[in-house]
Coordinates of C-alpha atoms in Angstrom, one line a residue:
M1 CA 88.7 89.7 78.7
K2 CA 91.8 87.6 79.2
K3 CA 92.9 86.7 82.7
F4 CA 96.2 88.6 83.3
V5 CA 98.8 89.3 85.9
V6 CA 101.2 92.3 86.2
L7 CA 104.4 91.4 87.8
T8 CA 107.4 93.6 88.8
D9 CA 110.3 93.5 91.3
S10 CA 110.8 95.3 94.6
A11 CA 113.1 98.0 93.2
C12 CA 109.9 99.6 91.9
D13 CA 109.4 101.0 95.4
L14 CA 105.6 100.8 95.1
P15 CA 104.0 101.5 98.5
E16 CA 102.0 98.4 99.7
E17 CA 98.7 100.2 99.4
L18 CA 99.2 101.0 95.7
A19 CA 100.5 97.5 95.0
D20 CA 97.4 96.1 96.6
K21 CA 95.0 98.5 94.9
H22 CA 96.3 97.7 91.5
Q23 CA 96.9 94.0 92.2
I24 CA 100.6 94.2 91.4
D25 CA 102.6 91.0 92.1
I26 CA 106.2 91.8 93.3
M27 CA 109.3 89.7 93.3
C28 CA 111.6 90.7 96.2
F29 CA 115.3 91.2 96.1
K30 CA 117.6 89.5 98.7
I31 CA 119.9 91.8 100.7
A32 CA 122.9 90.9 102.8
L33 CA 124.2 93.2 105.5
D34 CA 126.8 92.6 108.2
G35 CA 126.8 88.8 107.4
E36 CA 123.0 88.4 107.6
G37 CA 120.7 87.7 104.7
Y38 CA 117.3 89.3 104.3
T39 CA 114.4 89.6 101.9
E40 CA 113.2 93.1 101.0
R41 CA 109.5 93.9 102.0
V42 CA 109.4 90.6 104.0
D43 CA 112.0 91.1 106.7
F44 CA 111.8 94.9 106.9
N45 CA 110.5 98.0 105.1
G46 CA 112.6 100.8 103.7
E47 CA 112.6 102.9 106.8
Q48 CA 113.7 100.0 109.0
F49 CA 116.4 99.1 106.6
C50 CA 117.8 102.7 106.5
E51 CA 118.1 102.6 110.3
M52 CA 120.0 99.4 110.0
L53 CA 122.3 101.0 107.4
R54 CA 123.1 103.8 109.8
K55 CA 124.2 101.4 112.5
S56 CA 125.9 98.8 110.2
S57 CA 129.7 98.3 110.1
G58 CA 129.7 97.0 106.5
L59 CA 128.0 97.9 103.3
P60 CA 124.9 96.1 101.9
T61 CA 124.9 93.8 98.8
T62 CA 121.8 92.8 96.8
S63 CA 121.1 89.6 94.8
Q64 CA 119.0 89.5 91.6
V65 CA 115.8 87.6 91.4
T66 CA 116.8 84.2 89.9
Q67 CA 115.6 82.3 86.8
F68 CA 114.5 79.6 89.1
E69 CA 112.2 82.0 91.1
F70 CA 110.7 83.4 87.9
F71 CA 110.1 79.9 86.5
D72 CA 108.3 78.8 89.6
K73 CA 106.2 82.0 89.5
F74 CA 105.3 81.4 85.8
E75 CA 104.3 77.8 86.6
E76 CA 102.1 79.0 89.4
Y77 CA 100.3 81.5 87.1
D78 CA 99.7 78.8 84.5
R79 CA 98.2 76.5 87.2
R80 CA 95.8 79.4 88.1
G81 CA 94.7 79.8 84.5
V82 CA 96.4 83.0 83.8
E83 CA 96.5 83.8 80.1
Q84 CA 98.8 86.8 80.0
V85 CA 101.8 87.8 82.1
L86 CA 103.4 91.2 82.0
Y87 CA 106.7 91.5 83.9
V88 CA 108.2 95.0 84.1
S89 CA 111.8 94.9 85.4
I90 CA 114.4 97.0 87.0
N91 CA 116.9 98.5 84.6
A92 CA 118.5 95.6 82.8
G93 CA 121.8 97.3 82.6
G94 CA 122.0 97.5 86.4
S95 CA 120.7 94.0 87.3
G96 CA 120.6 90.6 85.8
T97 CA 117.0 90.2 86.9
N98 CA 115.6 91.2 83.5
A99 CA 117.8 88.5 81.8
A100 CA 116.7 85.9 84.4
A101 CA 113.1 86.6 83.5
H102 CA 113.7 86.2 79.8
A103 CA 115.5 82.9 80.5
A104 CA 112.7 81.7 82.7
A105 CA 110.1 82.7 80.0
A106 CA 112.0 80.7 77.4
Q107 CA 112.3 77.7 79.7
F108 CA 108.6 77.8 80.5
K109 CA 107.7 77.8 76.8
E110 CA 110.1 74.9 76.2
E111 CA 108.8 72.8 79.1
H112 CA 105.1 73.7 78.7
P113 CA 104.6 73.7 74.9
D114 CA 100.9 73.2 75.3
S115 CA 100.3 76.2 77.6
A116 CA 98.5 79.1 76.0
M117 CA 99.9 81.6 78.6
T118 CA 101.9 84.4 77.0
I119 CA 104.8 86.2 78.9
D120 CA 105.9 89.7 78.0
V121 CA 109.1 91.0 79.7
V122 CA 109.7 94.8 79.6
D123 CA 112.9 96.6 80.6
S124 CA 112.0 99.8 82.4
H125 CA 115.5 101.2 81.9
C126 CA 115.1 102.9 85.3
Y127 CA 114.5 102.5 89.0
S128 CA 112.0 103.1 91.8
M129 CA 108.7 104.8 91.0
G130 CA 110.2 105.6 87.5
Y131 CA 108.5 102.2 86.7
G132 CA 106.5 101.7 89.8
A133 CA 103.9 104.2 88.8
E134 CA 103.7 102.8 85.3
V135 CA 103.1 99.2 86.3
C136 CA 99.9 100.5 88.0
R137 CA 98.8 102.2 84.8
A138 CA 99.6 99.1 82.9
H139 CA 97.3 97.1 85.1
D140 CA 94.5 99.6 84.7
M141 CA 94.9 99.6 80.9
L142 CA 94.7 95.8 80.8
A143 CA 91.7 95.8 83.1
E144 CA 90.0 98.2 80.7
G145 CA 90.6 95.8 77.8
T146 CA 93.6 97.4 76.2
P147 CA 95.5 94.8 74.1
M148 CA 98.8 93.7 75.6
S149 CA 100.8 94.9 72.6
D150 CA 99.4 98.4 73.1
V151 CA 100.3 98.3 76.8
V152 CA 103.8 97.3 76.1
A153 CA 104.1 100.1 73.5
Y154 CA 102.8 102.5 76.0
L155 CA 105.4 101.4 78.6
E156 CA 108.3 101.6 76.1
D157 CA 107.3 105.1 75.2
K158 CA 107.0 106.2 78.8
F159 CA 110.3 104.6 79.8
A160 CA 112.1 106.6 77.1
R161 CA 110.9 109.8 78.9
V162 CA 111.4 108.9 82.6
E163 CA 114.2 111.0 84.3
I164 CA 115.6 110.7 87.7
L165 CA 117.5 113.3 89.7
L166 CA 119.4 111.9 92.7
T167 CA 121.5 113.3 95.5
A168 CA 123.0 111.8 98.6
Y169 CA 123.8 113.8 101.8
T170 CA 126.3 111.2 102.9
L171 CA 128.4 109.3 100.3
K172 CA 129.6 106.2 102.2
V173 CA 127.2 103.8 100.5
I174 CA 126.8 105.5 97.1
R175 CA 130.6 105.3 96.4
K176 CA 130.1 101.5 96.5
S177 CA 128.0 101.8 93.3
G178 CA 130.9 103.4 91.5
R179 CA 129.1 106.6 90.9
V180 CA 131.5 108.4 93.2
S181 CA 135.1 107.4 93.7
A182 CA 136.2 106.6 97.3
A183 CA 138.5 109.6 97.4
A184 CA 135.8 111.9 96.1
A185 CA 133.3 110.5 98.5
I186 CA 135.6 111.0 101.5
A187 CA 136.4 114.6 100.4
G188 CA 132.8 115.3 99.7
D189 CA 131.7 114.2 103.2
L190 CA 134.5 116.3 104.8
L191 CA 133.8 119.4 102.8
G192 CA 130.0 119.1 102.7
I193 CA 129.9 118.7 98.9
H194 CA 126.9 116.9 97.5
P195 CA 126.8 115.6 93.9
I196 CA 123.6 115.7 92.0
F197 CA 123.2 113.0 89.4
T198 CA 120.9 112.3 86.5
L199 CA 120.0 108.6 86.2
N200 CA 118.5 108.2 82.8
D201 CA 118.3 104.9 80.9
G202 CA 120.3 103.4 83.8
V203 CA 123.3 105.7 83.1
S204 CA 124.4 108.0 85.9
Q205 CA 126.0 111.4 85.3
V206 CA 127.1 114.0 87.8
V207 CA 125.5 117.3 86.6
K208 CA 126.3 119.5 89.6
K209 CA 128.4 119.5 92.8
V210 CA 126.8 121.6 95.5
R211 CA 128.3 122.7 98.8
G212 CA 125.9 123.0 101.7
D213 CA 122.6 121.3 102.3
K214 CA 120.3 124.3 101.6
L215 CA 121.8 124.7 98.1
V216 CA 121.1 121.1 97.3
V217 CA 117.4 121.6 97.5
T218 CA 117.5 124.7 95.4
N219 CA 119.6 123.1 92.7
M220 CA 117.6 119.9 92.6
V221 CA 114.3 121.8 92.2
N222 CA 115.8 124.1 89.6
L223 CA 116.9 121.1 87.5
L224 CA 113.5 119.5 87.9
K225 CA 111.8 122.7 86.7
S226 CA 114.1 123.0 83.7
R227 CA 113.7 119.3 82.6
I228 CA 110.2 118.2 83.4
A229 CA 107.5 118.0 80.6
E230 CA 105.1 120.8 81.4
G231 CA 102.2 119.8 83.6
T232 CA 103.2 116.1 84.0
P233 CA 103.3 114.3 87.4
Y234 CA 106.4 114.0 89.5
Y235 CA 107.4 112.0 92.5
I236 CA 109.7 112.7 95.5
A237 CA 111.6 109.8 96.9
V238 CA 113.2 110.1 100.3
A239 CA 115.4 107.7 102.3
D240 CA 114.6 109.8 105.4
H241 CA 111.3 111.6 106.0
K242 CA 113.2 114.6 107.5
F243 CA 113.7 115.7 103.9
E244 CA 110.1 115.4 102.9
D245 CA 108.5 118.7 103.9
E246 CA 111.3 120.9 102.5
Y247 CA 111.4 119.2 99.1
K248 CA 107.7 119.0 98.8
A249 CA 107.3 122.8 99.5
A250 CA 110.1 123.8 97.2
C251 CA 108.9 121.6 94.3
E252 CA 105.3 122.8 94.6
K253 CA 106.4 126.5 94.8
A254 CA 108.6 126.1 91.6
L255 CA 106.1 124.1 89.5
G256 CA 102.8 125.3 90.9
Y257 CA 101.4 121.9 91.8
P258 CA 102.1 119.2 94.3
P259 CA 103.9 115.9 93.7
A260 CA 101.8 112.9 92.7
L261 CA 103.4 111.1 95.6
V262 CA 106.1 111.4 98.3
F263 CA 107.4 108.0 99.2
H264 CA 110.2 106.2 101.0
L265 CA 112.9 104.6 98.9
G266 CA 113.0 100.9 99.1
C267 CA 115.7 98.6 100.4
A268 CA 117.2 97.6 97.0
V269 CA 117.6 101.2 96.0
C270 CA 118.9 102.4 99.4
S271 CA 121.5 99.6 99.2
N272 CA 123.1 101.7 96.4
T273 CA 122.3 105.3 97.6
G274 CA 122.5 105.1 101.4
P275 CA 120.1 106.3 104.1
E276 CA 120.4 110.0 103.3
A277 CA 119.3 110.1 99.7
V278 CA 116.6 112.1 97.8
G279 CA 115.3 111.5 94.3
L280 CA 113.0 113.4 92.0
I281 CA 111.3 111.3 89.4
F282 CA 109.5 112.8 86.5
E283 CA 108.8 112.8 82.7
G284 CA 111.1 114.7 80.5
Q285 CA 111.6 114.8 76.7
K286 CA 111.6 111.5 74.8
R287 CA 115.1 110.1 74.3
E288 CA 116.1 108.0 71.2
R289 CA 117.7 104.7 72.0

């Protein structure tokens, strides 16, 4: 069996224990907040970052993983005798990280023509555990001897099915992403109106506007139930654990089985959603691209 590495980036939101268990290597995003620069998963975890967001005077910004960083990583793998590299990226439409990986792979091939190491770069077209869960499965498939081409085909099929429902209980940060206008965000916060988005193939669309916190849970869960492929796993993402029990109980009651995982949103994702966000990640019907 060929020696392989599965690489991803920190917007996958993989908990450390799962990343370690499946031997996933993670490239970390840089984040700036109130004039200070940080590295996700190095300087703080998601919970610590959300607490910083609540106290901050400004809004966070993130920086993509660079071509230089990828090139260094690929050279490191080559020195270690790695024969196959699989990199699964954050949605290419929302970050230049995927393009940087492609450029680094081309540069590596040009500068190391005698290397037998292959590099496959896959665009997840999504965020968070929408691809975090699948990089774990990709590692397991490769460890079982599945050819890389079959693993890539599996991922591309899965990523055409991943759906994300997202809501934010405060809109200060999410308006920065452009998903909610500044005026609508201010009005929403004043009136207690919470938008519910779909975030499929990197495209956000407001599908409901709900007034009152209790109705948000009901509407999120009803949308999940109407869209999920029957019997498939789902994941609950929270930026604050105060939402965890209510969403877990409501989802399990509606679907008849518990989530595969409840996890805390990572720093790169919370930089665009804020510290009061909840996401439901699941498999829906396959979309044609």
